[in-house]
Short mmCIF file of C-alpha atoms and ligand atoms in Angstrom, two decimals:
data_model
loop_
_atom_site.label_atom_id
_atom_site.label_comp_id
_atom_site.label_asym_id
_atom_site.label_seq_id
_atom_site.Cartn_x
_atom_site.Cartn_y
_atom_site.Cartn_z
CA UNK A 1 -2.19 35.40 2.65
CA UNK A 2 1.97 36.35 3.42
CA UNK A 3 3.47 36.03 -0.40
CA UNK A 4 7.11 35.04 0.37
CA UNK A 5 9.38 33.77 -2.90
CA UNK A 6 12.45 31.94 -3.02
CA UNK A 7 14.24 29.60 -6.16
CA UNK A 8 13.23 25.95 -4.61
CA UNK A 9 10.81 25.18 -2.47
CA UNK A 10 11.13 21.87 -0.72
CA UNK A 11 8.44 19.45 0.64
CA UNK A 12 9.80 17.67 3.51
CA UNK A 13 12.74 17.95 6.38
CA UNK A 14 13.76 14.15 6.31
CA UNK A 15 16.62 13.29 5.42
CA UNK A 16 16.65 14.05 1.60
CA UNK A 17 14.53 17.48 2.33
CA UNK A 18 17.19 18.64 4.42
CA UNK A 19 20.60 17.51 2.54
CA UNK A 20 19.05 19.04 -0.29
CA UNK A 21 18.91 22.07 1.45
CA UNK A 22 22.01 21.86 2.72
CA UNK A 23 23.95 21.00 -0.84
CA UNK A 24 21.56 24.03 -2.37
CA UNK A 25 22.54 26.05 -0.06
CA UNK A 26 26.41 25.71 0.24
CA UNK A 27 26.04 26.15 -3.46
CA UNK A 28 24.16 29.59 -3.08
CA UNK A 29 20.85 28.73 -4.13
CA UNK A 30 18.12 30.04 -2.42
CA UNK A 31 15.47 27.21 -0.93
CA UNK A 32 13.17 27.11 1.71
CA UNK A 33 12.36 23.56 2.97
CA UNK A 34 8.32 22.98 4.53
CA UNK A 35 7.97 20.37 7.06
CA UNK A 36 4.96 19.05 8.56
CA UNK A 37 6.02 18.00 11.97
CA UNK A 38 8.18 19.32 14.71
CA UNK A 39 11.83 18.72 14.79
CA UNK A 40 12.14 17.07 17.63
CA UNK A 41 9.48 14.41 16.08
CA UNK A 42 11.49 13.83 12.77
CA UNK A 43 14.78 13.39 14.97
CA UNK A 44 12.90 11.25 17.24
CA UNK A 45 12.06 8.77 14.01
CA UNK A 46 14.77 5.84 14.56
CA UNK A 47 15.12 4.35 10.93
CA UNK A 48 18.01 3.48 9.19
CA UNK A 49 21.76 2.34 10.45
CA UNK A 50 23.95 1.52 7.22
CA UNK A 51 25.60 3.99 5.04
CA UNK A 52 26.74 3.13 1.33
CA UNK A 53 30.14 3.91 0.64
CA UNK A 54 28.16 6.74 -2.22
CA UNK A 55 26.55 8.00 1.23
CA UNK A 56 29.42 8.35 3.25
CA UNK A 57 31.37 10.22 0.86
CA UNK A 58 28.29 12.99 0.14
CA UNK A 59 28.01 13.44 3.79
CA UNK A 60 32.16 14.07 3.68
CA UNK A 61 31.97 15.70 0.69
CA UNK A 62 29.43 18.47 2.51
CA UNK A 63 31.34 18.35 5.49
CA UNK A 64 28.56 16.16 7.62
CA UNK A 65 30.81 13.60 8.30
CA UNK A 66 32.77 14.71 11.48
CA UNK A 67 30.38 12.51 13.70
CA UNK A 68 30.42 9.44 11.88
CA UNK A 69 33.90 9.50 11.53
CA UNK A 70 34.73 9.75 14.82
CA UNK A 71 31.91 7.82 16.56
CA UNK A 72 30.47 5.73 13.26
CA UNK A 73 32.49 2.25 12.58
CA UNK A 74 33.46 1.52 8.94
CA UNK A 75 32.44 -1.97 8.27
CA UNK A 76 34.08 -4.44 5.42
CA UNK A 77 30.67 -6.08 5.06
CA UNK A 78 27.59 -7.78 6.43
CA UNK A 79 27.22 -11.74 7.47
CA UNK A 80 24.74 -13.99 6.48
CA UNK A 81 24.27 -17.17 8.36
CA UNK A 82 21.65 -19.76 7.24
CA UNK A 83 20.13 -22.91 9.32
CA UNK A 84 21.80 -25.74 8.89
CA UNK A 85 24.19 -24.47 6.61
CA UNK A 86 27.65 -22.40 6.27
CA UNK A 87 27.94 -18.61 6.87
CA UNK A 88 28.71 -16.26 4.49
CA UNK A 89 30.21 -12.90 4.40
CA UNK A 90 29.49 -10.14 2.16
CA UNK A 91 33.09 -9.11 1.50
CA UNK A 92 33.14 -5.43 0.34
CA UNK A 93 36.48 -4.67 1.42
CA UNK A 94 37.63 -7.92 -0.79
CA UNK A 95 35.86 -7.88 -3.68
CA UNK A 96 35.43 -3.39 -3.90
CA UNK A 97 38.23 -2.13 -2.08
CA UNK A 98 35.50 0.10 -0.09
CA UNK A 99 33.80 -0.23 3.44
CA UNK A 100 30.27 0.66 4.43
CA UNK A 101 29.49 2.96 7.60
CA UNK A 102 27.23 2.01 10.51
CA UNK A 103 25.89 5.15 11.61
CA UNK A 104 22.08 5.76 12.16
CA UNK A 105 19.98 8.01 10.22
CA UNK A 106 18.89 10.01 13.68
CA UNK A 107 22.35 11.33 13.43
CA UNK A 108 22.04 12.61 10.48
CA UNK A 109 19.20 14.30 10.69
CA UNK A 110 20.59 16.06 14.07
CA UNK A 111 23.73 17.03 12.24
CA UNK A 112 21.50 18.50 8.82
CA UNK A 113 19.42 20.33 10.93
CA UNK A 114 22.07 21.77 13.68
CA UNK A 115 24.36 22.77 10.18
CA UNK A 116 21.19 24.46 8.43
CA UNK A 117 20.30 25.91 11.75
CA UNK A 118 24.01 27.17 11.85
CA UNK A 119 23.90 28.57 8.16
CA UNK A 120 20.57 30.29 8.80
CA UNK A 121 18.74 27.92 6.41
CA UNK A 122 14.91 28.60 5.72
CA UNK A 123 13.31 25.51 7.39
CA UNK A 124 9.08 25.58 8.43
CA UNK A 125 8.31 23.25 10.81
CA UNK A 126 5.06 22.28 11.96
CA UNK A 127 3.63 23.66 8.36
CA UNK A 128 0.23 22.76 7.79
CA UNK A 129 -2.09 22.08 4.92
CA UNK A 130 0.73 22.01 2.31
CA UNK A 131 -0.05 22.37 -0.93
CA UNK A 132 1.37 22.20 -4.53
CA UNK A 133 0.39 24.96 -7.09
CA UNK A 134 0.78 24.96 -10.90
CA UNK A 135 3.82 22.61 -10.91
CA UNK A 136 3.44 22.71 -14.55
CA UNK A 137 3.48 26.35 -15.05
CA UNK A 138 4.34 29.45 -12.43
CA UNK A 139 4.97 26.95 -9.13
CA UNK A 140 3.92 27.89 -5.92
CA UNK A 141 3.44 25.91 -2.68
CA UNK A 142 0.43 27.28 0.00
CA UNK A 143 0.51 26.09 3.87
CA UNK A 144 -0.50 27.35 7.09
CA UNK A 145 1.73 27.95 10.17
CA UNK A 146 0.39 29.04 13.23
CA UNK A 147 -3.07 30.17 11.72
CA UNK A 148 -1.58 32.07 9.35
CA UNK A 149 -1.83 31.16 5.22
CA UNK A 150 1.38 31.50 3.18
CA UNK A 151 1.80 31.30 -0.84
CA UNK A 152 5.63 30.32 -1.67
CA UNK A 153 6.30 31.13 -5.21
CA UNK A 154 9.10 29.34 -6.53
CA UNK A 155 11.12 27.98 -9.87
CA UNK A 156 11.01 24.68 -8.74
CA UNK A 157 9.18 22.24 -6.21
CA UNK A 158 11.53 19.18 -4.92
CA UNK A 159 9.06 16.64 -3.11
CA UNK A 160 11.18 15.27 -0.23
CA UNK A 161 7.43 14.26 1.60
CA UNK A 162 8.34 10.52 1.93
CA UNK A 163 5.52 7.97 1.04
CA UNK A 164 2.61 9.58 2.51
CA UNK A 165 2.68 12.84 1.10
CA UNK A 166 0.91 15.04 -0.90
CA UNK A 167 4.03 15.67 -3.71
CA UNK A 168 3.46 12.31 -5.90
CA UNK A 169 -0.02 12.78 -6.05
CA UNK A 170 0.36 16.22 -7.61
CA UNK A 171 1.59 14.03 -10.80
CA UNK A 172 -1.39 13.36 -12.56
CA UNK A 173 -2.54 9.60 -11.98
CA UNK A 174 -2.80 8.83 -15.52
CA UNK A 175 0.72 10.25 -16.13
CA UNK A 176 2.40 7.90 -13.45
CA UNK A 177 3.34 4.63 -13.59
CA UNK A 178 3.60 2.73 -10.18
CA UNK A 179 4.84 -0.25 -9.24
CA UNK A 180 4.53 -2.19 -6.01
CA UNK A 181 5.38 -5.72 -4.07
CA UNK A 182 3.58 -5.66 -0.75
CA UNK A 183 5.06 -8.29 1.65
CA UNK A 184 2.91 -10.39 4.44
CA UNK A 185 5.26 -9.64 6.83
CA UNK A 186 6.97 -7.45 8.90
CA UNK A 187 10.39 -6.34 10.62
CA UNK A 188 9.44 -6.12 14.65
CA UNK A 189 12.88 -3.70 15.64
CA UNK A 190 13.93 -3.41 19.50
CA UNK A 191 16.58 -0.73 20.46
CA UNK A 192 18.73 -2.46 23.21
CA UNK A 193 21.29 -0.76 25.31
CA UNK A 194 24.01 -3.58 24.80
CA UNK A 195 27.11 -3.82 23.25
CA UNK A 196 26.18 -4.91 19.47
CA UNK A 197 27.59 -8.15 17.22
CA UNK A 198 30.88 -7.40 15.42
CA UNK A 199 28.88 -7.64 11.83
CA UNK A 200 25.48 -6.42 10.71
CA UNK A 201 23.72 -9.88 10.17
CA UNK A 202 21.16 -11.62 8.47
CA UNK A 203 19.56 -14.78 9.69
CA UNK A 204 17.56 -16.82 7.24
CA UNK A 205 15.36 -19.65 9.45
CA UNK A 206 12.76 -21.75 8.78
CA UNK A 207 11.08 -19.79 11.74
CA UNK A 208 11.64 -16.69 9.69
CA UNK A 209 14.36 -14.05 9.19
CA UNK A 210 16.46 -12.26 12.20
CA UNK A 211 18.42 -9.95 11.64
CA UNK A 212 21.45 -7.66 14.02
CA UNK A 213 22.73 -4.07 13.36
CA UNK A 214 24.04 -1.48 15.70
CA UNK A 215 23.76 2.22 16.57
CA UNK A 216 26.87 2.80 18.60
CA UNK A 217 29.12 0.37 20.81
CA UNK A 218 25.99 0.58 24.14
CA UNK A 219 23.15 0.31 21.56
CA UNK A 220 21.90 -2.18 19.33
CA UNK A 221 19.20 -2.67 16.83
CA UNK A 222 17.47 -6.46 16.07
CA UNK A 223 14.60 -7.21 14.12
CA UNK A 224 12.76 -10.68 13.83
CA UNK A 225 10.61 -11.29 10.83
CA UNK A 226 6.71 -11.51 12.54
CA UNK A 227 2.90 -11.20 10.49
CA UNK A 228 1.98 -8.18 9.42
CA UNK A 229 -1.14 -8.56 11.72
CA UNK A 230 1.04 -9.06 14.78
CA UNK A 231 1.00 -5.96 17.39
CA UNK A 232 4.11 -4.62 18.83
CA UNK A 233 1.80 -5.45 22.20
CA UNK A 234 2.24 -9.45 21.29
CA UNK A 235 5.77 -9.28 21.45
CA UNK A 236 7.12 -8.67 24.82
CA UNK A 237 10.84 -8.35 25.16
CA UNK A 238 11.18 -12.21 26.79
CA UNK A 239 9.09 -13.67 23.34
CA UNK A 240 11.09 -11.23 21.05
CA UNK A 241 14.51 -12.75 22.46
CA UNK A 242 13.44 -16.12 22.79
CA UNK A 243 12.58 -16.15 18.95
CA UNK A 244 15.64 -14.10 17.72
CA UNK A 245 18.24 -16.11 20.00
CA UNK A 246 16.62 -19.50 18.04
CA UNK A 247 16.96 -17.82 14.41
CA UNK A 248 20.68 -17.29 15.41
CA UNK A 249 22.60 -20.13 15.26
CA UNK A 250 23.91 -21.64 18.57
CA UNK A 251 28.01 -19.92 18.61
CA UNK A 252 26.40 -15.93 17.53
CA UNK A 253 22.86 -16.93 20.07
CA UNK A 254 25.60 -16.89 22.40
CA UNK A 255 27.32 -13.97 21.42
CA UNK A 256 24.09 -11.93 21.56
CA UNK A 257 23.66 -9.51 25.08
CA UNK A 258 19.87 -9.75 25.43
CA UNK A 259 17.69 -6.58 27.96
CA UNK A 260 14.88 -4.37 28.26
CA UNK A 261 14.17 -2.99 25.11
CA UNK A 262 13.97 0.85 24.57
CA UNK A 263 12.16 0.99 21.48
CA UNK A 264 9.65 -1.56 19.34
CA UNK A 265 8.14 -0.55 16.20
CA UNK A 266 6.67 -3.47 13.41
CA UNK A 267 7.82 -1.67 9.82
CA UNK A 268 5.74 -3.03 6.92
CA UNK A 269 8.18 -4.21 4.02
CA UNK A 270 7.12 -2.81 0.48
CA UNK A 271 8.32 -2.67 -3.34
CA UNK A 272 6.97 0.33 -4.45
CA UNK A 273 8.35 2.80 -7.51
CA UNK A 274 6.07 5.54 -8.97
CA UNK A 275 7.68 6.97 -12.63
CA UNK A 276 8.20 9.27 -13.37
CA UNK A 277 10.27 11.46 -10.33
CA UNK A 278 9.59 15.02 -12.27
CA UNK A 279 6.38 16.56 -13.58
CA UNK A 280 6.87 20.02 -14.99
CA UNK A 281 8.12 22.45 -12.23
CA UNK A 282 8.27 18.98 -9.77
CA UNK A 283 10.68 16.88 -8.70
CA UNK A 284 10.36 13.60 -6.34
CA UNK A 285 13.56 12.74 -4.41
CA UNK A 286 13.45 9.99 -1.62
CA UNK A 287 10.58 8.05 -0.24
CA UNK A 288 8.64 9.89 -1.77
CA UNK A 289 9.50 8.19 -5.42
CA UNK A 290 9.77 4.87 -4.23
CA UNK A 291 10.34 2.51 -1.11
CA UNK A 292 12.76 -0.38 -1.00
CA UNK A 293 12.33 -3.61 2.05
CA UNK A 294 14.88 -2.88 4.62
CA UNK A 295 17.08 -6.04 3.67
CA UNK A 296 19.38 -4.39 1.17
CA UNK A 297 19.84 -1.19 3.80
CA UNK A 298 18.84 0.81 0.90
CA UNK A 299 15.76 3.04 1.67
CA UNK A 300 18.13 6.03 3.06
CA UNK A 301 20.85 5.16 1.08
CA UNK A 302 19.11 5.91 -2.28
CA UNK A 303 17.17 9.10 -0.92
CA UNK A 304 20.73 10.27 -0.77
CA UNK A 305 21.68 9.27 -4.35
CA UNK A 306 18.33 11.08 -6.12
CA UNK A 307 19.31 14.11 -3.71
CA UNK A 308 23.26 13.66 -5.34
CA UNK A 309 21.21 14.23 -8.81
CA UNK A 310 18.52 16.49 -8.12
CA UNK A 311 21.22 18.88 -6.30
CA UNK A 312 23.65 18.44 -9.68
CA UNK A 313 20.65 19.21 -11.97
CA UNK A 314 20.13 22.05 -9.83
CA UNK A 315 22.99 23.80 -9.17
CA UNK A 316 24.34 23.25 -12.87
CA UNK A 317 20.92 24.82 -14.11
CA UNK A 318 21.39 28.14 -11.75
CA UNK A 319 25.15 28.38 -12.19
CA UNK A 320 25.89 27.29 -15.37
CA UNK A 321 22.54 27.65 -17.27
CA UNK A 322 22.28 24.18 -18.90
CA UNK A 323 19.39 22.04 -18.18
CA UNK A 324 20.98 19.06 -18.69
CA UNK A 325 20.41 16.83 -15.54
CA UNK A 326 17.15 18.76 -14.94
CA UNK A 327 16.02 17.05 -18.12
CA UNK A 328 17.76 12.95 -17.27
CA UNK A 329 16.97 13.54 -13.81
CA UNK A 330 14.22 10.65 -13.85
CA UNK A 331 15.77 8.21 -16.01
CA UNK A 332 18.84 8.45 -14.40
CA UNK A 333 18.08 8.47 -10.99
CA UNK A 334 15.63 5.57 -11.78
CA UNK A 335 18.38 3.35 -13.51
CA UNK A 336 19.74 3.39 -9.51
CA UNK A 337 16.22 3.37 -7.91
CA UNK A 338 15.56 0.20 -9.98
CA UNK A 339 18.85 -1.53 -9.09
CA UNK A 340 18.39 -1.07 -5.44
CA UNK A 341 14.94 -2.81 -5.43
CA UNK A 342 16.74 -5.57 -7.62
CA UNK A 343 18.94 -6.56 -4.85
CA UNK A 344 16.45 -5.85 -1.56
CA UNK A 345 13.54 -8.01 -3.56
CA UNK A 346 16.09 -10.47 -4.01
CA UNK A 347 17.96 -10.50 -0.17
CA UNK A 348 13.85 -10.34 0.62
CA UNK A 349 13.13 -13.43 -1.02
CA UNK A 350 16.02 -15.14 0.02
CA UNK A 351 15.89 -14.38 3.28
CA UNK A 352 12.40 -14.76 4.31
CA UNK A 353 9.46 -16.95 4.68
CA UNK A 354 6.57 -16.56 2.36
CA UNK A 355 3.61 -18.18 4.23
CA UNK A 356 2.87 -19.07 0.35
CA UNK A 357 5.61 -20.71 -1.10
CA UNK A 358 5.84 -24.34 -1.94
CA UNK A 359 9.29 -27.00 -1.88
CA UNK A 360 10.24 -25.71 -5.11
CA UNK A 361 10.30 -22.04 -4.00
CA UNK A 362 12.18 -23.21 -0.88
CA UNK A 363 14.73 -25.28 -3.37
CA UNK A 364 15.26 -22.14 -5.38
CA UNK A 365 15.58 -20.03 -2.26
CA UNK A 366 18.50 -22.42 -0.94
CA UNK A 367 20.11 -23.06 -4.19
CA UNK A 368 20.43 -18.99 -4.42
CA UNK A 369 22.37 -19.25 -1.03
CA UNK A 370 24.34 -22.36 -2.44
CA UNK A 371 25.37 -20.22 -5.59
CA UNK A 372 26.62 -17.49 -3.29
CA UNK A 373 28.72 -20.39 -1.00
CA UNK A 374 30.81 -22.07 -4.04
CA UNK A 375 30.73 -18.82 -6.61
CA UNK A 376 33.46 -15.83 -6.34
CA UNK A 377 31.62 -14.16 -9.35
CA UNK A 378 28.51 -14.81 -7.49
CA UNK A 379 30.04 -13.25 -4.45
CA UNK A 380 31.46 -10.26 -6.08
CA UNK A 381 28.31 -9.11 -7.35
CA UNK A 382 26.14 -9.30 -4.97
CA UNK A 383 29.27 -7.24 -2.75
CA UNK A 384 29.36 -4.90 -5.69
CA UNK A 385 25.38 -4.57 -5.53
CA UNK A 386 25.00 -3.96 -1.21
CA UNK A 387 27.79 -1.13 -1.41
CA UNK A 388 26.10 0.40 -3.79
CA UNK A 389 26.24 0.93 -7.52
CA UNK A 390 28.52 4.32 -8.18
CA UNK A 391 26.50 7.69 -9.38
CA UNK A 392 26.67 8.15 -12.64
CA UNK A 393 28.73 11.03 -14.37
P1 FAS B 401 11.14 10.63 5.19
O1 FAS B 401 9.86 9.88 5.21
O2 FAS B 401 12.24 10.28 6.12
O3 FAS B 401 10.87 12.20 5.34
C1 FAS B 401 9.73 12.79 4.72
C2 FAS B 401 9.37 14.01 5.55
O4 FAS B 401 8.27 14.67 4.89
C3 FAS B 401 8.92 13.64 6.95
O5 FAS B 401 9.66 14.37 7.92
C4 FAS B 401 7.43 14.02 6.96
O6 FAS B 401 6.99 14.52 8.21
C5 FAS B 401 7.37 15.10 5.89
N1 FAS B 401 6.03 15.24 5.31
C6 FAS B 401 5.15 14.27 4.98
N2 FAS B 401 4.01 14.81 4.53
C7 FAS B 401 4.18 16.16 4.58
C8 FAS B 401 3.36 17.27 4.26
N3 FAS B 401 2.11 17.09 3.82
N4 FAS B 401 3.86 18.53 4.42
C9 FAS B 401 5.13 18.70 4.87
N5 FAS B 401 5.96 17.70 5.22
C10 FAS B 401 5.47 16.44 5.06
N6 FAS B 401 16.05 2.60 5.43
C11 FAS B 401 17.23 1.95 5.52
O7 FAS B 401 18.11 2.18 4.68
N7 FAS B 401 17.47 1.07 6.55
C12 FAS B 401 16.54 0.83 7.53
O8 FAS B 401 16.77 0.06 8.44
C13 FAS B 401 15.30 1.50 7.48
N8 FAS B 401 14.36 1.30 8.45
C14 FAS B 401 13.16 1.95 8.36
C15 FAS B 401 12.18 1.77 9.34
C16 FAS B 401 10.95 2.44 9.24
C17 FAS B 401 9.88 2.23 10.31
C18 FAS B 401 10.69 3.28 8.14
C19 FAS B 401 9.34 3.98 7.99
C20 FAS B 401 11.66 3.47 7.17
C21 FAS B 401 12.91 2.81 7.28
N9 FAS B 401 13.91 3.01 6.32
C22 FAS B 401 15.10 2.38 6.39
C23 FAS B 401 13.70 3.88 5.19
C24 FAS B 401 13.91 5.30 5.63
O9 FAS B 401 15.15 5.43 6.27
C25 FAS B 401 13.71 6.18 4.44
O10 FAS B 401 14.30 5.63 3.28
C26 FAS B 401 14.24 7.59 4.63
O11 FAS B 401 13.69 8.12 5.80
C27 FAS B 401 13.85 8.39 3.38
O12 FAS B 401 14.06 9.73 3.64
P2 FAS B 401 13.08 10.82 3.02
O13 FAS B 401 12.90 10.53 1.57
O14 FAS B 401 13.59 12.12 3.47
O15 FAS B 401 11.63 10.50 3.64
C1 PHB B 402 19.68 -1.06 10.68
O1 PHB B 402 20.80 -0.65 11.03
O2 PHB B 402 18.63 -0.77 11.31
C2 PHB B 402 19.59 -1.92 9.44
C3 PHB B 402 20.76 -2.36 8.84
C4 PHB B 402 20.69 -3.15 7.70
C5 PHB B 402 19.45 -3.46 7.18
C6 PHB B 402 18.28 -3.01 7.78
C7 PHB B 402 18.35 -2.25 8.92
O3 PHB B 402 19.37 -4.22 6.04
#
């Protein structure tokens, strides 16, 4: 066994793993982050494509923003057109005064992990059997890499391990408190090489939700609302256009440069929060806390608000000795955590079909849309609720 120590070790080289280690170590606070895969697998991942204003200005504030600002496009809002029945706009630059950035999550990641590569940041890739130790008492982490068995003693564990890993389930089961909305459906995604729409936009159709966002002006992402049971073998690129192009209505079908796709993934859609994010020595930031439906673009977005806390609870605990935000990290971060899967349950339900729902859900569903249509205090909150709510002080 190699004994190694450092102040925080962190689970995870996603996208919260890594900033974390980046704001931690700008700030002079020893980490090492453990991921299982390879690098080139995590920045192969294509996930998320809209920033929150909150986002964009942590990634500027850390000096990650060069990228985005020169190749990302700052957008005023998103569109939302409905069959048979007006658009509407989500007007952020009206009603907040700020924009929201498309620029995709893959870019992120590269530029994390070329700036931590760059500041000689402790990253393990391809760690193995990672596990937590006595997160309530002396912390350590164990793994393997390359045969080899490691013990990382720490102060504190962050888990940054997204939904499938092993740092939630180190809070005992009768201590946590989860909740969860599993939807029976999914978002099939294509990657296109085609100039993208002007707006990110959501389709609601009595087909089922489509939906248009962007990577970069030759690549687009679309998404079409299929089973959960379908295989991304039942959707050839000729059925995926045919159904997105008929969700769209006729003056944006036209509007839409279809071709081969080069990517197709199904993503489930899940509510899910598990309370609390710290146990002793542990803290959860990201996915691995809680996963939003991809309808509010929050998923990333709020990974990148708990990793605003955790690194302020952290940093003002090494440098200026108060525990402070160690000790509301939780509530606080879960005040935002809960607001974000307010508004993507409630763009979910609006915008989708439930094979379950009966005339009066589908009268609810459209008066919701009808609210937004006639009501500017309507409109300014849900504009005020898809930028983002601000971090707290
Ligand atoms: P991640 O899951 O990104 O990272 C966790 C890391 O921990 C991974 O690299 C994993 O390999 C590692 N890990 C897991 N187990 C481990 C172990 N035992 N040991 C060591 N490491 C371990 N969000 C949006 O805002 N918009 C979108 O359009 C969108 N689309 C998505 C599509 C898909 C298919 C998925 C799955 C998610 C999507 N998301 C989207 C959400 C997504 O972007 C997440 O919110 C974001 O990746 C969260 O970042 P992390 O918390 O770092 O978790
Ligand atoms: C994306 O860019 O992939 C995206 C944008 C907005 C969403 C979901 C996905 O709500």
């Amino acid at each position: 066994m190699k004994d190694a120590k450092t102040r925080v070790a962190i689970i995870g080289g996603g996208p919260a793993g890594l900033m974390l280690s980046h704001i931690l170590g700008v700030n002079g606070i020893a980490n090492v982050v453990l991921e299982r895969q390879s690098m080139a697998y995590v920045a192969s991942r294509i996930r998320a494509g809209v920033l929150e204003y909150g986002t964009a200005e942590l990634l500027k504030e850390y000096g990650l923003a060069d990228r985005m600002l020169r190749e990302g496009k700052a957008k005023n809002g998103a569109l939302i057109v409905w069959e048979n029945r007006p658009d509407f706009f989500i007007d952020l630059k009206k009603w907040t005064g700020k924009q929201m950035w498309a620029w995709g999550q893959t870019n992120i990641q590269e530029d994390l992990h070329d700036m931590l590569t760059a500041s000689g940041a402790k990253m393990v890739h391809e760690a193995d059997e990672v596990a937590l130790r006595d997160v309530t008492g002396n912390p350590s982490v164990t793994y393997v890499k390359d045969g080899i068995q490691h013990r990382l003693s720490c102060d504190f564990i962050c888990g940054c391990d997204g939904f499938h890993g092993p740092s939630r389930q180190a809070i005992p089961r009768d201590v946590r408190r989860e909740f969860e909305r599993v939807y029976p459906f999914g978002w099939l995604g294509i990657l296109v090489e085609r100039p993208p729409l002007e707006n990110f936009t959501y389709a609601y159709h009595s087909d089922g939700m489509a939906m248009a966002a962007q990577r970069n002006p030759m690549l687009s992402r679309y998404y079409v609302q299929a089973p959960i049971t379908d295989r991304i073998e039942d959707w050839s690129d000729d059925r995926f256009w045919e159904a997105l192009l008929r969700r769209f209505p006729n003056d944006l079908a036209s509007q839409v440069q279809t071709g081969p796709s080069i990517e197709k993934s199904m993503a489930p859609l899940r509510s899910f929060v598990s309370e609390p994010l710290r146990w002793g020595k542990l803290f959860l930031a990201g996915d691995a806390g809680h996963i939003v439906p991809p309808t509010g673009a929050k998923g990333l977005n709020l990974a990148f608000s708990d990793v605003f806390y955790l690194s302020r609870a952290l940093c003002t605990h090494y440098l200026e000795g108060s525990d402070h935000y160690l000790d509301c990290y939780s509530e606080m971060a879960l005040r935002r955590i809960w607001a974000s899967e307010n508004i993507s349950w409630r763009l979910t339900k609006m915008l989708h079909i439930f094979p379950d729902d009966d005339p009066f859900d589908q009268r609810m569903r459209e008066s919701d849309y009808d609210l937004l249509l006639g009501s500017e205090a309507a409109q300014k909150a849900l504009a005020y609720e898809y930028l983002g709510l601000p971090f707290e002080d």
